[in-house]
Short mmCIF file of C-alpha atoms in Angstrom, two decimals:
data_model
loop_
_atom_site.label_atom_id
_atom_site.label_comp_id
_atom_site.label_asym_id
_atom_site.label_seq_id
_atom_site.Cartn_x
_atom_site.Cartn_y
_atom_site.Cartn_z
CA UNK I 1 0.00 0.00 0.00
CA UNK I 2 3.06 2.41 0.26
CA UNK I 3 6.90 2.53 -0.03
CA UNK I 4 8.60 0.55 2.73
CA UNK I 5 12.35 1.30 3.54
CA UNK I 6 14.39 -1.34 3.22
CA UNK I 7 15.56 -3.37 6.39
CA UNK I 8 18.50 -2.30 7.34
CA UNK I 9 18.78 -4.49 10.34
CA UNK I 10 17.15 -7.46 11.73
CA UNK I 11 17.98 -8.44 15.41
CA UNK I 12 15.09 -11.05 16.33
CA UNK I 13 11.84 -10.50 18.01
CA UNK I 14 11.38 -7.95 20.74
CA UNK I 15 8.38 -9.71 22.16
CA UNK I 16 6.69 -13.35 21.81
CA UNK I 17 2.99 -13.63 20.62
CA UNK I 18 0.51 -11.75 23.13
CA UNK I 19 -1.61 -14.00 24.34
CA UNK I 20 -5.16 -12.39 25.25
CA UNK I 21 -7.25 -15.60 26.88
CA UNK I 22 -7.18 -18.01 24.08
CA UNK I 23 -6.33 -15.72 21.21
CA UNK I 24 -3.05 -15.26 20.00
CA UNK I 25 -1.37 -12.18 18.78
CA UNK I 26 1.01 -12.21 16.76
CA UNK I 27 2.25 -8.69 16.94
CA UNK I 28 1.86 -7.69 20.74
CA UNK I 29 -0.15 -3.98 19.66
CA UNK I 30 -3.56 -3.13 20.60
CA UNK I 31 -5.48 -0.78 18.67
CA UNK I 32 -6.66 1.68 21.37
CA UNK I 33 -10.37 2.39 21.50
CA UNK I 34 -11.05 6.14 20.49
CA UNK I 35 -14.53 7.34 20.49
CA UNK I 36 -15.20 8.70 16.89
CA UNK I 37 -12.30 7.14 15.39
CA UNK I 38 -12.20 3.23 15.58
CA UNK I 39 -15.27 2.29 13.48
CA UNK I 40 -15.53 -0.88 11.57
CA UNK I 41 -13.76 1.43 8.37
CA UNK I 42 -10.52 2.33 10.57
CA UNK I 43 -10.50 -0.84 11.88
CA UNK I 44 -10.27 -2.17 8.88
CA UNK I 45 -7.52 0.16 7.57
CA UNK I 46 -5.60 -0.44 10.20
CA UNK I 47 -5.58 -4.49 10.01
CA UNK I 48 -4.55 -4.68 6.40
CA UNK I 49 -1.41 -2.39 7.52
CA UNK I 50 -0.75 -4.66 10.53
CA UNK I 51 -0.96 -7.42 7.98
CA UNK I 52 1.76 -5.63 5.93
CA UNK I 53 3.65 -5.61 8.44
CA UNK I 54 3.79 -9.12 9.83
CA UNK I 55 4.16 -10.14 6.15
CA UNK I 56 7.42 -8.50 5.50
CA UNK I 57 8.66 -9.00 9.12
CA UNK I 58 7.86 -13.08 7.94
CA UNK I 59 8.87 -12.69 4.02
CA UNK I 60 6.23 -13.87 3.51
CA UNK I 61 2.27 -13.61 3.67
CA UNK I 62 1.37 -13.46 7.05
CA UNK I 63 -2.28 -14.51 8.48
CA UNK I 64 -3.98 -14.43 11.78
CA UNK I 65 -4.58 -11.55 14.33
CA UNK I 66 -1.89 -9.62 13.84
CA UNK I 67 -2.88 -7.15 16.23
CA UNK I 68 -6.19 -6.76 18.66
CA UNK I 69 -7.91 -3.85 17.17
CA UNK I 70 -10.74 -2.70 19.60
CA UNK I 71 -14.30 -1.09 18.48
CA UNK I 72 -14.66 2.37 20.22
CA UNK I 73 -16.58 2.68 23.34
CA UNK I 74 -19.60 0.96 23.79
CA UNK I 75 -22.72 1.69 25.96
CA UNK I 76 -24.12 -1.12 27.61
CA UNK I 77 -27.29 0.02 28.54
CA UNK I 78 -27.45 1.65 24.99
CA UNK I 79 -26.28 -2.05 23.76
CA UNK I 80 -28.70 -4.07 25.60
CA UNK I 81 -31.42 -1.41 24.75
CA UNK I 82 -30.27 -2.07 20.85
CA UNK I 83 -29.96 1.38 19.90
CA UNK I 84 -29.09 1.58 16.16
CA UNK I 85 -26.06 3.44 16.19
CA UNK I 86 -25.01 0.81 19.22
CA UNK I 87 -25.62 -1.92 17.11
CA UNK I 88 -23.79 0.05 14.04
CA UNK I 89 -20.32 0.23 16.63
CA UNK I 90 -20.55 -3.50 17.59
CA UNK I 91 -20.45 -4.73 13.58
CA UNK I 92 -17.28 -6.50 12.12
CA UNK I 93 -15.89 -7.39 8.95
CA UNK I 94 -16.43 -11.19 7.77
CA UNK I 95 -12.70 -11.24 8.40
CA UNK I 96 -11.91 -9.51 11.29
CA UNK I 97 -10.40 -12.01 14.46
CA UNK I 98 -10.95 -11.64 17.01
CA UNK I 99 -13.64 -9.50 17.17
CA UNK I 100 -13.07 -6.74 20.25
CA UNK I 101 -15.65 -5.01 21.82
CA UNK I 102 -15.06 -2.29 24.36
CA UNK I 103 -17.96 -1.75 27.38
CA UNK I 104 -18.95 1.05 29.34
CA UNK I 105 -20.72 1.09 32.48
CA UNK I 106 -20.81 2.15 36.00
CA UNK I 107 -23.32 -0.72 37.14
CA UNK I 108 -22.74 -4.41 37.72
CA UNK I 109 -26.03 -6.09 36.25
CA UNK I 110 -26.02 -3.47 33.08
CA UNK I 111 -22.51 -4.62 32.48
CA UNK I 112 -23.13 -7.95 33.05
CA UNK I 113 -26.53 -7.53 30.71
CA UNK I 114 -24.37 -6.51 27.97
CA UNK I 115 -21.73 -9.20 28.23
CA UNK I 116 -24.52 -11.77 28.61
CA UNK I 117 -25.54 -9.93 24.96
CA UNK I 118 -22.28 -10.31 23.50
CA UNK I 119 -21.31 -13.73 24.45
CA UNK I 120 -24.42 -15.69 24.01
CA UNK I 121 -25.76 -13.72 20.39
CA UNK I 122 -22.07 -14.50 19.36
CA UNK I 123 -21.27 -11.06 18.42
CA UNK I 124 -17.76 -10.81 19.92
CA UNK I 125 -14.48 -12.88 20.82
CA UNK I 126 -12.71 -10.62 23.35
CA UNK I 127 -14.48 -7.95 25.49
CA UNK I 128 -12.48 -5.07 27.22
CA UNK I 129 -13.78 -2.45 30.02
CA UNK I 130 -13.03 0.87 29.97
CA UNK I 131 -12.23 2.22 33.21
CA UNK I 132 -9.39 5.22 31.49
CA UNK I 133 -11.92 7.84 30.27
CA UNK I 134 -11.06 11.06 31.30
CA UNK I 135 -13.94 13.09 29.75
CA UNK I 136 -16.07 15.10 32.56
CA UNK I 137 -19.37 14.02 31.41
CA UNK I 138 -18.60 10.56 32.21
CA UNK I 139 -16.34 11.17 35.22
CA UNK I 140 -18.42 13.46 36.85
CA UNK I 141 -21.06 10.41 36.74
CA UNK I 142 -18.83 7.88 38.32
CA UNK I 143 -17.56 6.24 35.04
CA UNK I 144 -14.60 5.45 33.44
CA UNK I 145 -11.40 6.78 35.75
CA UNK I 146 -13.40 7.61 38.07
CA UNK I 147 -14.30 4.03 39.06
CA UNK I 148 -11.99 2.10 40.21
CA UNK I 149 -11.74 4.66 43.25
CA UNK I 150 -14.53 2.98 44.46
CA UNK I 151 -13.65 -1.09 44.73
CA UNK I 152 -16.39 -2.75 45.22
CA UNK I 153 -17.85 -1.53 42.16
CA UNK I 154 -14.69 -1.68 40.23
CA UNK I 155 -14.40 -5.41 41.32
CA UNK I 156 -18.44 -6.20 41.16
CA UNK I 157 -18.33 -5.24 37.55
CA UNK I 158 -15.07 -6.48 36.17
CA UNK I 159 -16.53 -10.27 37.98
CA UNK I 160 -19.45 -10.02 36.28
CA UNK I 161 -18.37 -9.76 32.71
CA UNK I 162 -15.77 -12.08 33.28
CA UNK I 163 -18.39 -14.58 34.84
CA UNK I 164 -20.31 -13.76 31.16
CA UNK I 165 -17.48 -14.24 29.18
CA UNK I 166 -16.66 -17.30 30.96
CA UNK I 167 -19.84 -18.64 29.90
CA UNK I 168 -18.19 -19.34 25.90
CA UNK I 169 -14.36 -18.49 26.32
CA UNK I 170 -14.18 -14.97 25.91
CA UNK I 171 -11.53 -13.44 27.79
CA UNK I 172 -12.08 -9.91 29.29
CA UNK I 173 -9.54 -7.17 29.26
CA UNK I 174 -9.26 -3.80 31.45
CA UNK I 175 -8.07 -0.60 30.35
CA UNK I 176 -7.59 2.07 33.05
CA UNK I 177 -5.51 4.84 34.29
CA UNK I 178 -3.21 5.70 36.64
CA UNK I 179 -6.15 7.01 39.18
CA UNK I 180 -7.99 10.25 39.44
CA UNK I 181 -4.72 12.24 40.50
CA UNK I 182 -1.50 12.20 41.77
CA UNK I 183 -3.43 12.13 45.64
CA UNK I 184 -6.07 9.65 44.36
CA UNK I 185 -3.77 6.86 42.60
CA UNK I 186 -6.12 3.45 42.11
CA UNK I 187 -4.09 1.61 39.18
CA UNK I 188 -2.17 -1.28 41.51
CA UNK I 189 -5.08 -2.07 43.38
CA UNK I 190 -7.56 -2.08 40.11
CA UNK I 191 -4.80 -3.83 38.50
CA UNK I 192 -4.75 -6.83 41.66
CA UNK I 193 -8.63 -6.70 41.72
CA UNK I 194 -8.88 -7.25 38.12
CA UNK I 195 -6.06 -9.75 37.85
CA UNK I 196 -7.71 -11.99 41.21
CA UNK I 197 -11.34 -11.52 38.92
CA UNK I 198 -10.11 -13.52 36.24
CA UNK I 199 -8.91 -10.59 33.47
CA UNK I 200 -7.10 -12.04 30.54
CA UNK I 201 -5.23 -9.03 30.63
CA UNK I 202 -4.50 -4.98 32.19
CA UNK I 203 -3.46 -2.12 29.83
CA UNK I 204 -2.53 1.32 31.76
CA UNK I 205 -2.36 4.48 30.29
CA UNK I 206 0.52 6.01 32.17
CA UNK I 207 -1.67 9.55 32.92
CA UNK I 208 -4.13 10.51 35.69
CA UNK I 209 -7.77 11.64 35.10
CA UNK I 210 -6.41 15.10 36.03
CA UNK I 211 -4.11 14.81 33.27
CA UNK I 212 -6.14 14.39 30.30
CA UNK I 213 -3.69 14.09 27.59
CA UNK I 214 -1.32 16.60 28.73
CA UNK I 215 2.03 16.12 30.14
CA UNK I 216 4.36 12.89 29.88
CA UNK I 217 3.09 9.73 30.00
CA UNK I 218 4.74 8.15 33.53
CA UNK I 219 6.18 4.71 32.08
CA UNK I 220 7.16 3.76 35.41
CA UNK I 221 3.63 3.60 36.49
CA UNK I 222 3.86 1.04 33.70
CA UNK I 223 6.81 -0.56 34.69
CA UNK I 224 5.22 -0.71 38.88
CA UNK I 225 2.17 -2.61 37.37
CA UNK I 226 3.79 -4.97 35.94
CA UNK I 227 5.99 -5.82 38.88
CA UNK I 228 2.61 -6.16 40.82
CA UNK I 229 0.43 -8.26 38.41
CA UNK I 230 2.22 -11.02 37.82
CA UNK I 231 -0.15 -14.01 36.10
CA UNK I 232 -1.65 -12.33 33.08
CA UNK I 233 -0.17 -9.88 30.36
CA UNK I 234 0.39 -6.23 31.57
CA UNK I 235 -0.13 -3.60 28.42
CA UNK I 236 1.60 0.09 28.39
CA UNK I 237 0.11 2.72 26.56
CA UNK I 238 0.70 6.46 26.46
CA UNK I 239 3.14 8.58 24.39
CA UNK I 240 3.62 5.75 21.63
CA UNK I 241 4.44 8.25 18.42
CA UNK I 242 6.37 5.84 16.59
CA UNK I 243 7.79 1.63 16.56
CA UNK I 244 10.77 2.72 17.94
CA UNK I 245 8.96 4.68 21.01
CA UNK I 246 7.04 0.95 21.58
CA UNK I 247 9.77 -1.09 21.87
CA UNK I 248 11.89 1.71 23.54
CA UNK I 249 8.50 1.51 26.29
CA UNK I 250 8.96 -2.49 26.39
CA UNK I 251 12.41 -2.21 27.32
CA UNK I 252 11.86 0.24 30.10
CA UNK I 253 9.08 -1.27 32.09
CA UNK I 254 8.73 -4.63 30.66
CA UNK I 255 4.86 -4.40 29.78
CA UNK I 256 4.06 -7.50 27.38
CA UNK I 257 2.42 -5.22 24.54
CA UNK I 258 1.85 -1.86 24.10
CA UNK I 259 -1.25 0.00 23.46
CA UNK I 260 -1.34 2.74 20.85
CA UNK I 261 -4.45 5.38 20.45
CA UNK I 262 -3.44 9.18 19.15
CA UNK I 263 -0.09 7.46 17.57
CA UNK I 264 -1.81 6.32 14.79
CA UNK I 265 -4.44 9.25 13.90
CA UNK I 266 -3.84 9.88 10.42
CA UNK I 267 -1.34 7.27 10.14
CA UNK I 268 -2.30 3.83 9.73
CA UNK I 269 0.69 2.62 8.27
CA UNK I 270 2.29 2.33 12.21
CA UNK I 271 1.05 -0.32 12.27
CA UNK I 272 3.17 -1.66 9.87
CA UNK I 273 6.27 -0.28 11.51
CA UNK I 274 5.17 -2.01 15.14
CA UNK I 275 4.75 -5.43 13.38
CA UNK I 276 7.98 -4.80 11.82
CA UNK I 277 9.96 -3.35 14.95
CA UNK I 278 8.68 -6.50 17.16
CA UNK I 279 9.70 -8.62 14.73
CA UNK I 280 13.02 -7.25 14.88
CA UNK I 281 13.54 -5.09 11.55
CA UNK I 282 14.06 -1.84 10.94
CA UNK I 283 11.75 -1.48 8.12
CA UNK I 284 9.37 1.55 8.21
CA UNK I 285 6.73 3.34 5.85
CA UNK I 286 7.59 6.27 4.25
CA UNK I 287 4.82 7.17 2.11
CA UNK I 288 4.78 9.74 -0.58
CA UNK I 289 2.01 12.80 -0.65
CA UNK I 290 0.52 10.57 -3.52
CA UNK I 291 0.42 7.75 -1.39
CA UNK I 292 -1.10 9.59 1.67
CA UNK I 293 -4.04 10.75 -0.28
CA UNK I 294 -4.40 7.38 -1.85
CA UNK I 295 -4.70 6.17 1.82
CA UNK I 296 -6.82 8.98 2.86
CA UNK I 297 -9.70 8.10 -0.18
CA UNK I 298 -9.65 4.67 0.60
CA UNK I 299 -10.34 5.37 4.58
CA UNK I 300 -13.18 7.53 2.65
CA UNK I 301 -14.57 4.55 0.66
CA UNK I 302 -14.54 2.33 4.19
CA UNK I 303 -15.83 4.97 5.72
CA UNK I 304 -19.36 4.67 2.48
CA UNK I 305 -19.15 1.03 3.21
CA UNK I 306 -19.63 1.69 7.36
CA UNK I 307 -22.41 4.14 7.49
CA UNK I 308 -24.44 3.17 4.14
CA UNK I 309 -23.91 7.34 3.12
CA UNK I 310 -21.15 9.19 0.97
CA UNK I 311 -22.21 12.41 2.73
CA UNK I 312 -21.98 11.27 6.19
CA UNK I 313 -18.58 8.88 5.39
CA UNK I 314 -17.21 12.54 4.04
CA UNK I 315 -18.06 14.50 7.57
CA UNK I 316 -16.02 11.88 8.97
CA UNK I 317 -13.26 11.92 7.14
CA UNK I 318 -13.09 15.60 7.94
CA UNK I 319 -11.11 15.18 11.35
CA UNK I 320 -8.57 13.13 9.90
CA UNK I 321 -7.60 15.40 7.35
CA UNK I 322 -5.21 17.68 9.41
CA UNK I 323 -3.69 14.44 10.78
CA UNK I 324 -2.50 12.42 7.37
CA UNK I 325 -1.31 15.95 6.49
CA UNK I 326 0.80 16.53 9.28
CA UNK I 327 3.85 17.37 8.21
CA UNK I 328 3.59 17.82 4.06
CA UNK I 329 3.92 21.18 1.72
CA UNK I 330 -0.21 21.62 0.62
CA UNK I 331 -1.80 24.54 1.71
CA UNK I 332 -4.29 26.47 4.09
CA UNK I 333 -6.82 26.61 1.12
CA UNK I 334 -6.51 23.00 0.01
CA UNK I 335 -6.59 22.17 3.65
CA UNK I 336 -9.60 24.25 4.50
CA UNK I 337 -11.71 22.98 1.63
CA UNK I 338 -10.63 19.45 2.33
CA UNK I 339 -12.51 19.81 6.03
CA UNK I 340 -15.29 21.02 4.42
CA UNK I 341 -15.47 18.12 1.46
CA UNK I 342 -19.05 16.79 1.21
CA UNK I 343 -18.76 14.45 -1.96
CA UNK I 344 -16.29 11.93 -3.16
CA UNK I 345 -16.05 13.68 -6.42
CA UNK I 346 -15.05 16.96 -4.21
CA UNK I 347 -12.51 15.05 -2.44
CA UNK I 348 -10.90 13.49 -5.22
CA UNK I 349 -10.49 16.98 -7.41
CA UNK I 350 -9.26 18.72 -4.11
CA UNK I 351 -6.92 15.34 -3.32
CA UNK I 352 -5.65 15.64 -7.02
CA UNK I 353 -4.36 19.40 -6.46
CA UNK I 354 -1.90 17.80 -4.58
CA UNK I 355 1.64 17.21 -5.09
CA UNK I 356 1.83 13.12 -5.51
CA UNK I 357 5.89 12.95 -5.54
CA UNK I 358 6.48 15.18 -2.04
CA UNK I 359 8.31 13.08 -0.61
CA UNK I 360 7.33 11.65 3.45
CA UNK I 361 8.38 15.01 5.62
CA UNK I 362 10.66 13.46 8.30
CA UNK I 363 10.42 14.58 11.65
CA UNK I 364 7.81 17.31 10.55
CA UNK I 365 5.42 14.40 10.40
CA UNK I 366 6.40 12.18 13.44
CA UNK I 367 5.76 13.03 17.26
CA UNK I 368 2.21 14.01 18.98
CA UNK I 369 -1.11 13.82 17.42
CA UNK I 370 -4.64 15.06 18.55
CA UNK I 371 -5.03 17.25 21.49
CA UNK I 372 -3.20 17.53 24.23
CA UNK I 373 -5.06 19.59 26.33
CA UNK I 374 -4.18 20.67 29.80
CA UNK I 375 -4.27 19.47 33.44
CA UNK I 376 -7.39 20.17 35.44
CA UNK I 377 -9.53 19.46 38.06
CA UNK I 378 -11.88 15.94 37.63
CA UNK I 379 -14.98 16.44 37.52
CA UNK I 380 -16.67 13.86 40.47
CA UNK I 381 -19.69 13.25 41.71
CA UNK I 382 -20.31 14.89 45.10
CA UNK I 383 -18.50 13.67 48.08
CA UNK I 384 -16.77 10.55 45.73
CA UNK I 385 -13.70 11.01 47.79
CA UNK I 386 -14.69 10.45 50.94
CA UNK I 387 -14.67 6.74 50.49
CA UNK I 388 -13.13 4.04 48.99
CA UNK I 389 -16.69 2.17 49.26
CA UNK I 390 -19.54 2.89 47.13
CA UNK I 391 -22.19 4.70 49.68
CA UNK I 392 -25.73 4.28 49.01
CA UNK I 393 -25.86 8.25 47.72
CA UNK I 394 -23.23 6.82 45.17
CA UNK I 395 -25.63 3.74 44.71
CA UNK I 396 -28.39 6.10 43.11
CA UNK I 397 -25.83 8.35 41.15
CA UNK I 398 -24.53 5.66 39.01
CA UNK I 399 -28.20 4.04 38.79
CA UNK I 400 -29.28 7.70 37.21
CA UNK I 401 -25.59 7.68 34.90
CA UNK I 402 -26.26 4.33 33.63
CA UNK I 403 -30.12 5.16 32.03
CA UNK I 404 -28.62 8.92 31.02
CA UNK I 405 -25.08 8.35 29.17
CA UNK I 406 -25.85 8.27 25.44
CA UNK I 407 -25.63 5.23 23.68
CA UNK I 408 -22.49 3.98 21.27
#
C-alpha cells in the first residue's frame, strides 16, 4: 500500500505472541479504542497495515490476528437497549479475528446484561472495560477513571463480565488509568482486583484523570504494574508516536504489549512499523504525498461502506484530514476545503491538487497527534472522595448515569 524502507537491520523478536485468553497475537499492539475514530472502516484500515507488516517481518504472507484492534466505546445500557447506532459500533468485517468489543458502564447487572448480549448472540471474541476515560461528562457520573476509586464496584463489575465471558471463552480485558490524580492513585489495586477476577489481561495508560492528555506519559507507572500483576499480560500505553517509542516503552518497564491510540491518527501505516519493529527489523513506511491521499480516499470509501452514506462517510473523514497531512507542503486553502469536502467527487479533485511525488516530511510528520489539552480538576460526583466504598448516595448516582449516558 506504500513505499517501505528497506531493512537495514534485523535483530530477532522484541516480544513473543501476546496471548489475550485463548487468542493469539502475533504482533503484541492493541489498537486503542477512540470514540469517533475506531469504526468498523478504521479498523479495517488499520488491520490490512498490521498485515503488511507481519508479512514483511515473515517474508512472507502473514495470516492471523496480527494485532487486537478494539471497536470504540460501547454503551451497555445503549447495547442491551439495541440502539441503532449501538448496534452500528458492535459490527465486524467477515474477516476480522478476534472480534473486540469495548464496554462502558458504572453498574454491575447493566454490564453484566451486555456481556450476557455479547457472548451468548455471538457477536464478539474478546471484550475489554473501559475504566481510562477522562472526559467530565462521564467522570463526573462515576464512570470510566473515576471508578476504580470505588472497589467494590470496580471489582463487582469487572466479575461479572468475566463470569459472562466465561460462559463461551471470551476473555475480558481492562483498560484504566493511573487514578484520578497524583493524591487519588487506584491503578495497583484495580490492576490486583482485576487480575484476582479472572482478566485475561491490564493495559494502563501512564496519565491521571487530572491529566487528560497533557504532560508525559509516567512509564514507570507502567513498569510498577507490571511488577505487581504477575499471572496475566500487563499492556503500556501512552506517548507511543512511533515503533521505535514501543519497543523503547517495552524495554523500560517490561509491559508485554503496548497500546497505541493518538499514535496512529492519520497514520495507519504504524502499524506496519510495530509489526515490523517487534519482529526485529528496521523497516518503516515512508509514504509519498501521492500515497497519503491514496490512503486517505480509501479510509473515505470504508468509511461509504460503514455508514451506508457518501455524505456522512465525508463528515467523517473531515477530522482526519489535518492528521494524514501533518507534516507535508499543501496549503491552508486545500486544507480548508478538504474539512469542508461533502462528496467523493469533491474530495478526489481537491486530493488531485496535490503534489503526488512530495516526498514523506521526516520529523515534521512524526511526534504528537490530537489534542493535548491541559491538566485540570476531575470532575466527580459529590462527596466521591470520601470513600473508597460505594455509599448508598453513590448507589443512586450511578443508577441515574447508567439510564442517562448516550448510547455507542
Amino acid at each position: 500500500m506504500t513505499d517501505v524502507l528497506t531493512p537495514a537491520t534485523d535483530t530477532g523478536a522484541v516480544l513473543p505472541p501476546l496471548r489475550i485468553g485463548r487468542h493469539v497475537i502475533e504482533s503484541p499492539v492493541v489498537l486503542a479504542p477512540m470514540a469517533g475514530i475506531t469504526n468498523r472502516a478504521f479498523r479495517r484500515l488499520c488491520r490490512e497495515y498490521g498485515r503488511e507488516g507481519s508479512a514483511l517481518a515473515s517474508g512472507g504472507g502473514a495470516s492471523g490476528a496480527t494485532s487486537l484492534y478494539v471497536s470504540e466505546m460501547i454503551t451497555s445500557r445503549a447495547l442491551v437497549e439495541r440502539s441503532p447506532e449501538s448496534m452500528r459500533l458492535i459490527e465486524h468485517d467477515p474477516d476480522e479475528n478476534p472480534r473486540s468489543i469495548q464496554l462502558y458502564s458504572v453498574d454491575p447487572a447493566t454490564a453484566r446484561a451486555a456481556a450476557r448480549m455479547l457472548v451468548t448472540e455471538d457477536r464478539a471474541d474478546h471484550i475489554d472495560l473501559n475504566f481510562g476515560c477522562p472526559v467530565p461528562k462521564v467522570t463526573r457520573k462515576g464512570g470510566g477513571s473515576a471508578l476504580p476509586w470505588k472497589k467494590d464496584l470496580f471489582k463487582a463489575i469487572v466479575g461479572a463480565v468475566v463470569e459472562e465471558g466465561g460462559r463461551r471463552d471470551i476473555p475480558v480485558t481492562v483498560k484504566m488509568r493511573k487514578g484520578i490524580d497524583d493524591e487519588h492513585l487506584t491503578f495497583l489495586d484495580a490492576g490486583l482486583t482485576a487480575e484476582a477476577e479472572g482478566v485475561a489481561a491490564v493495559a494502563l495508560h501512564g496519565r491521571t484523570a487530572s491529566q487528560a492528555y497533557s504532560g508525559t506519559a509516567d512509564w514507570a507507572a507502567i513498569k510498577q504494574l507490571k511488577e505487581t500483576v504477575t499471572s496475566v499480560p500487563v499492556l503500556g500505553n501512552g506517548d507511543i508516536w512511533s515503533a521505535e517509542d514501543a519497543v523503547r516503552m517495552v524495554h523500560e518497564t517490561g509491559c508485554d504489549g503496548v497500546v497505541v491510540g493518538r499514535g496512529c491518527l492519520g497514520r495507519p501505516w504504524l502499524f506496519t512499523d510495530l509489526a515490523a519493529a517487534f519482529a526485529g527489523t528496521s523497516a518503516r513506511v515512508t509514504p509519498t504525498l501521492g500515497e497519503v491521499a491514496a490512503t486517505l480516499r480509501t479510509h473515505t470509501e470504508y468509511l461509504i461502506d460503514f455508514y451506508g452514506e457518501e455524505e456522512r462517510a465525508c463528515r467523517d473523514i473531515r477530522k482526519h484530514i489535518a492528521w494524514y497531512l501533518k507534516g507535508f507542503p499543501a496549503g491552508s486553502t486545500v486544507r480548508n476545503s478538504l474539512a469542508l469536502v461533502d462528496s467523493m467527487a469533491a474530495l478526489d479533485a481537491l486530493l488531485a491538487t496535490l503534489d503526488p511525488d512530495a516526498p514523506w516530511p521526516g520529523e515534521a510528520a512524526e511526534g504528537q497527534r490530537g489534542r493535548a489539552g491541559s491538566s485540570r480538576t476531575v470532575a466527580l460526583p459529590d462527596r466521591w472522595l470520601e470513600s473508597r466504598e460505594l455509599s448508598e448516595e453513590h448507589r443512586r448516582t450511578i443508577a441515574e448515569a447508567e439510564l442517562s449516558v448516550s448510547g455507542g
